[in-house]
mmCIF file of C-alpha atoms in Angstrom:
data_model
loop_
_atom_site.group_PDB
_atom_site.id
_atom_site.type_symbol
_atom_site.label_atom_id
_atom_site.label_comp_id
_atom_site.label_asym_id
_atom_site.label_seq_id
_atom_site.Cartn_x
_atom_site.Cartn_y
_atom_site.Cartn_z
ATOM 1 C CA UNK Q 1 -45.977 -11.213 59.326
ATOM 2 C CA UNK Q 2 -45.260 -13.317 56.364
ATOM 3 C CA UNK Q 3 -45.977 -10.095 54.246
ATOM 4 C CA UNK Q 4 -43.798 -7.978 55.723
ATOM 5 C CA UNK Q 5 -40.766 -9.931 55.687
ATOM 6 C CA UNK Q 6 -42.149 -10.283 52.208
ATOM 7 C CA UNK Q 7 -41.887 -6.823 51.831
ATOM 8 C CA UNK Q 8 -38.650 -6.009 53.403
ATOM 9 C CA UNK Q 9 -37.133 -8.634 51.385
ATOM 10 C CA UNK Q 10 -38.756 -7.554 48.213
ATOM 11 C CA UNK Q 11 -37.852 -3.730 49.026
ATOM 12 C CA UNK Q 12 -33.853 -3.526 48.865
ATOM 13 C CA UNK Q 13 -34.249 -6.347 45.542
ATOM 14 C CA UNK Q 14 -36.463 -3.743 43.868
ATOM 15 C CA UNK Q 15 -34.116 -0.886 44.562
ATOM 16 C CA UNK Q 16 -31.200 -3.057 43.679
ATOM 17 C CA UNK Q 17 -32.844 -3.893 40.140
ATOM 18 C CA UNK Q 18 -33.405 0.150 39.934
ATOM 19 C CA UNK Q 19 -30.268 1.233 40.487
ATOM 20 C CA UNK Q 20 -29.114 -1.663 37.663
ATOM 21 C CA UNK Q 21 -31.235 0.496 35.483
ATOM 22 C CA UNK Q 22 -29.500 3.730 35.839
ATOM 23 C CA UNK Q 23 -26.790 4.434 33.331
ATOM 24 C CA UNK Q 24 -23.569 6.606 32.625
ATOM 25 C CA UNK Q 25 -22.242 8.449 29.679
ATOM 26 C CA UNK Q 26 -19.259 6.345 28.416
ATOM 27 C CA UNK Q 27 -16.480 8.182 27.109
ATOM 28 C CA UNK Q 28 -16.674 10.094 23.509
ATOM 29 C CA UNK Q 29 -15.144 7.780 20.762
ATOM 30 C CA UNK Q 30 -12.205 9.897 19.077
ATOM 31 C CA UNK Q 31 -12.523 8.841 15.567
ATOM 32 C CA UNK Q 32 -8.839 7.647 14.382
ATOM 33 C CA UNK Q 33 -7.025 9.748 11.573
ATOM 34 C CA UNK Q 34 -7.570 7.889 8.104
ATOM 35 C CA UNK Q 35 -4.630 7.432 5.570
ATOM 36 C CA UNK Q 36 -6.521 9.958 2.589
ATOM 37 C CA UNK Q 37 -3.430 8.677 0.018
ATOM 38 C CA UNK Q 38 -3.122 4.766 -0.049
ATOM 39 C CA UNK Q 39 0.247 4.059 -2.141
ATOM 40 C CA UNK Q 40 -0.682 2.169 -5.000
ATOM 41 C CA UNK Q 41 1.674 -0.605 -6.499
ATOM 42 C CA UNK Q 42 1.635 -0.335 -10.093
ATOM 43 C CA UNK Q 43 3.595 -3.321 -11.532
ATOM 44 C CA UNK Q 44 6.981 -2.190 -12.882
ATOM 45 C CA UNK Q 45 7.526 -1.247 -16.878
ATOM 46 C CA UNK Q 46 9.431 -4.873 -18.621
ATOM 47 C CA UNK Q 47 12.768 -4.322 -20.195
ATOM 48 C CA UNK Q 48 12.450 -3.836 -23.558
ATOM 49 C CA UNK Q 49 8.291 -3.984 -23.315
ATOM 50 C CA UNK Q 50 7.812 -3.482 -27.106
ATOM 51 C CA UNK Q 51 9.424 -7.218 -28.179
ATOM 52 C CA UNK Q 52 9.160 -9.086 -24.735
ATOM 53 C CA UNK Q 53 5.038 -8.370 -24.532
ATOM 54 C CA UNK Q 54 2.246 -8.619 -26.508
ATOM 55 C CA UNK Q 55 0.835 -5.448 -26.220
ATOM 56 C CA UNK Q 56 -1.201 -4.897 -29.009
ATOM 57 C CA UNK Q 57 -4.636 -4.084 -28.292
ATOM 58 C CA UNK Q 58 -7.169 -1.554 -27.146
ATOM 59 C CA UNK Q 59 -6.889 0.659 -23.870
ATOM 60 C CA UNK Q 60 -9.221 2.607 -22.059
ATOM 61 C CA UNK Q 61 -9.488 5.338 -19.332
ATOM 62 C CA UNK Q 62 -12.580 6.780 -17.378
ATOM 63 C CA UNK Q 63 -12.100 10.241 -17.701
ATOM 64 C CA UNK Q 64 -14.077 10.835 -14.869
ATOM 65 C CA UNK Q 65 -16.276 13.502 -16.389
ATOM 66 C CA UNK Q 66 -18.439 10.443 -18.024
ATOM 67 C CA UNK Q 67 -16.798 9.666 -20.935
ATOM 68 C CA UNK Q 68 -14.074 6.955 -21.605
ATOM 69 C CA UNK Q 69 -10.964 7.467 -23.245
ATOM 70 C CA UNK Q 70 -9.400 4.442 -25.661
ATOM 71 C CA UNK Q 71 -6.203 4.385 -27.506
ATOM 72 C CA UNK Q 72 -5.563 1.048 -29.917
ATOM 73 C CA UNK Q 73 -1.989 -0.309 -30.548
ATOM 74 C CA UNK Q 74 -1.069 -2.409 -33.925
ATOM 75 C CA UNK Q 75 2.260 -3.511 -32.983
ATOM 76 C CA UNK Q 76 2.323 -4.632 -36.639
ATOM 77 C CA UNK Q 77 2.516 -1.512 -38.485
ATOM 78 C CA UNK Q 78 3.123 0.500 -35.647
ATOM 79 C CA UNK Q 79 -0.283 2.289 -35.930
ATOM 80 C CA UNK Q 80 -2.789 3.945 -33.355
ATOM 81 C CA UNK Q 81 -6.230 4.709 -33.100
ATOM 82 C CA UNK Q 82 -6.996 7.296 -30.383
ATOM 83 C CA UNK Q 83 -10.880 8.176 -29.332
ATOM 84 C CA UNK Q 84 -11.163 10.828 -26.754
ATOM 85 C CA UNK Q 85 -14.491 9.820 -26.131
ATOM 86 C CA UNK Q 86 -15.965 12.675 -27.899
ATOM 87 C CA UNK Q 87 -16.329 10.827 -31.091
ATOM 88 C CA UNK Q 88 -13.692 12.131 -33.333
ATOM 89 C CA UNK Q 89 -11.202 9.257 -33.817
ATOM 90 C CA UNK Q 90 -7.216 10.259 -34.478
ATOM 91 C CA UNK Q 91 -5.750 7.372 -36.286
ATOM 92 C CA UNK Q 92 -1.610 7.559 -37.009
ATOM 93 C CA UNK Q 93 1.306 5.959 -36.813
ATOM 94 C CA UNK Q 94 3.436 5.741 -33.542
ATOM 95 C CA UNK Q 95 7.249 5.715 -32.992
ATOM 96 C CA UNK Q 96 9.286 3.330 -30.648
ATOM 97 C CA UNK Q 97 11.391 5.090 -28.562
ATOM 98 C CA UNK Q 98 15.396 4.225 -27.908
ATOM 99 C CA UNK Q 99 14.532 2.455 -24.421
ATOM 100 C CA UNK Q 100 12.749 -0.276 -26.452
ATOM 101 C CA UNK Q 101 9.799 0.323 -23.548
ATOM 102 C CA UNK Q 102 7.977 3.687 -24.618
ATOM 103 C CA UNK Q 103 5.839 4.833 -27.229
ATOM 104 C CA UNK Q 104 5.238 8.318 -28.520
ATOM 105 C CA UNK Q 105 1.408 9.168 -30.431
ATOM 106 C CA UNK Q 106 2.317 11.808 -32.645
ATOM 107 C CA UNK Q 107 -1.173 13.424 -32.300
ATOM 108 C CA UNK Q 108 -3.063 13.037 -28.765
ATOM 109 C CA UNK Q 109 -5.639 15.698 -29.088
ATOM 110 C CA UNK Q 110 -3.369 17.938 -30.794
ATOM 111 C CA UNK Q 111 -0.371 17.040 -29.835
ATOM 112 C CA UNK Q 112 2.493 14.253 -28.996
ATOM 113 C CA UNK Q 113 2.100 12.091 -26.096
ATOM 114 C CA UNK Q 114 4.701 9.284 -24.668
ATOM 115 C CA UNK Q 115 3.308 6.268 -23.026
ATOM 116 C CA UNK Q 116 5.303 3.460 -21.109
ATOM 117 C CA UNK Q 117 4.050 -0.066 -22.367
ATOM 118 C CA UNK Q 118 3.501 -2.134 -19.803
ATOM 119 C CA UNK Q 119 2.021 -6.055 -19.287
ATOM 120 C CA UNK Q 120 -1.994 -5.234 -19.275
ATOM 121 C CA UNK Q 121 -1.831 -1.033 -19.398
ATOM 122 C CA UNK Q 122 0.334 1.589 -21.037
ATOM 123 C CA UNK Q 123 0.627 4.753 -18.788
ATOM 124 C CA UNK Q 124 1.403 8.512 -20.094
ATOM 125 C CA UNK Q 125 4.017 10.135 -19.120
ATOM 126 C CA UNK Q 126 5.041 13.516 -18.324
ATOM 127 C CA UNK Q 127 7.447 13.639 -20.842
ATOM 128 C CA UNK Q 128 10.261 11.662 -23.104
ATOM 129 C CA UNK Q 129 12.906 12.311 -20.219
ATOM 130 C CA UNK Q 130 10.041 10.706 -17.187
ATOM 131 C CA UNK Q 131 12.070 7.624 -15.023
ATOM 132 C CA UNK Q 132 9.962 4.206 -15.610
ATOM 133 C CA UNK Q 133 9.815 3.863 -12.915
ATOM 134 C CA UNK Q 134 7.535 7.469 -12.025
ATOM 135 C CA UNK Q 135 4.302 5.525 -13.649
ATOM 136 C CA UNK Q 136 1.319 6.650 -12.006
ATOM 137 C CA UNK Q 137 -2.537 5.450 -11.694
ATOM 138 C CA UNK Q 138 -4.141 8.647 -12.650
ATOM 139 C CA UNK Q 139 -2.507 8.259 -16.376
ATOM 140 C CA UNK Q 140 -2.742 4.495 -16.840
ATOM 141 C CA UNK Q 141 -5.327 3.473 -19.318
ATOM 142 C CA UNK Q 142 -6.117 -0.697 -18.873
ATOM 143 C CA UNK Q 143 -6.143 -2.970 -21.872
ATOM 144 C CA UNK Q 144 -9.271 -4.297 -22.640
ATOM 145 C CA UNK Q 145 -8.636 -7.927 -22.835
ATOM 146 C CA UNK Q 146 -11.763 -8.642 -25.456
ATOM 147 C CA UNK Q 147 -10.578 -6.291 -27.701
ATOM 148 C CA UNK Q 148 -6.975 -6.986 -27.249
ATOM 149 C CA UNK Q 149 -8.059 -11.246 -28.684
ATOM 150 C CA UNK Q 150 -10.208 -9.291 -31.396
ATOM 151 C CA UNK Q 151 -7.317 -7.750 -32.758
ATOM 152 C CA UNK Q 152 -5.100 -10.890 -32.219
ATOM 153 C CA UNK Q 153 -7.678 -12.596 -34.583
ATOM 154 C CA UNK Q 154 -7.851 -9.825 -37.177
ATOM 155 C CA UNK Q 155 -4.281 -9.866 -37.616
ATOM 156 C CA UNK Q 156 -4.042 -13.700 -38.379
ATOM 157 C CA UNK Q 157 -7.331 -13.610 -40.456
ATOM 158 C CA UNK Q 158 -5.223 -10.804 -42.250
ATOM 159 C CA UNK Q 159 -2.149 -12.490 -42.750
ATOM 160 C CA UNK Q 160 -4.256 -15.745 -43.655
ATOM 161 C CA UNK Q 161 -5.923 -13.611 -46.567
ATOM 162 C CA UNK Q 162 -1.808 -12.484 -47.491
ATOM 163 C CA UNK Q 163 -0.789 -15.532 -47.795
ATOM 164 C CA UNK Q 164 -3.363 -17.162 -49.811
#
């Protein structure tokens, strides 16, 4: 008797744990729409960025094709050094433009660029007449902040040796 009580018992438990065992579909997961364009904040172009920073140094872009692209600033003669990345190196003289916060490079690979100087990266822009405040990331190139002291100790070694 004992073992079927056992079993009757033991019977609806086992189908209980069964049905426990069964499962359903759940509902398809929509994937949510992703933002493809994340607004970047560039910081904004100084005043007056050619006497209120120190923006001499060297700047560089990844071109994205495996090369980098660096442009160095004198701010002491006003001279430029610009290496595509392809080896051949234009060196020249740049000119400060009225708004005391742009640059123009006389030769950029063949011809005249403008570039908004701004605290850590100078940007191209689209032309002479471009707001300040249309800077964008595709067309900033980053100082390189080793560089940037080399220079810094170039000039005083040079101005050491004038002196002297």
């Amino acid at each position: 008797m004992r073992k079927i009580v056992s079993v009757i018992v033991a019977a609806p438990l086992a189908l209980a744990l069964a049905a426990c065992g069964e499962t359903t579909p759940a509902e398809q997961a929509t994937p949510e729409p992703v933002a493809a364009d994340v607004p970047v904040n560039l910081p904004t172009i100084p005043v007056n960025s050619l006497t209120t920073i120190e923006y001499a140094g060297t700047y560089s872009k990844d071109m994205g094709d495996g090369t980098t692209s660096h442009i160095t600033l004198n701010s002491q003669d006003d001279t430029y050094q610009y290496d595509a990345g392809d080896g051949k190196v234009i060196s020249g003289k740049y000119k400060r433009m009225d708004d005391g916060s742009r640059i123009e490079l006389a030769d950029f690979g063949g011809k005249p660029a403008i570039f908004a100087v701004g605290t850590g990266a100078i940007y191209r822009m689209d032309s002479a007449d471009t707001p300040l405040t249309d800077v964008k990331e595709v067309n900033m190139y980053s100082r390189d902040p080793d560089a940037a002291q080399a220079l810094k100790a170039d000039t005083a070694e040079t101005k050491d040796s004038a002196e002297k």
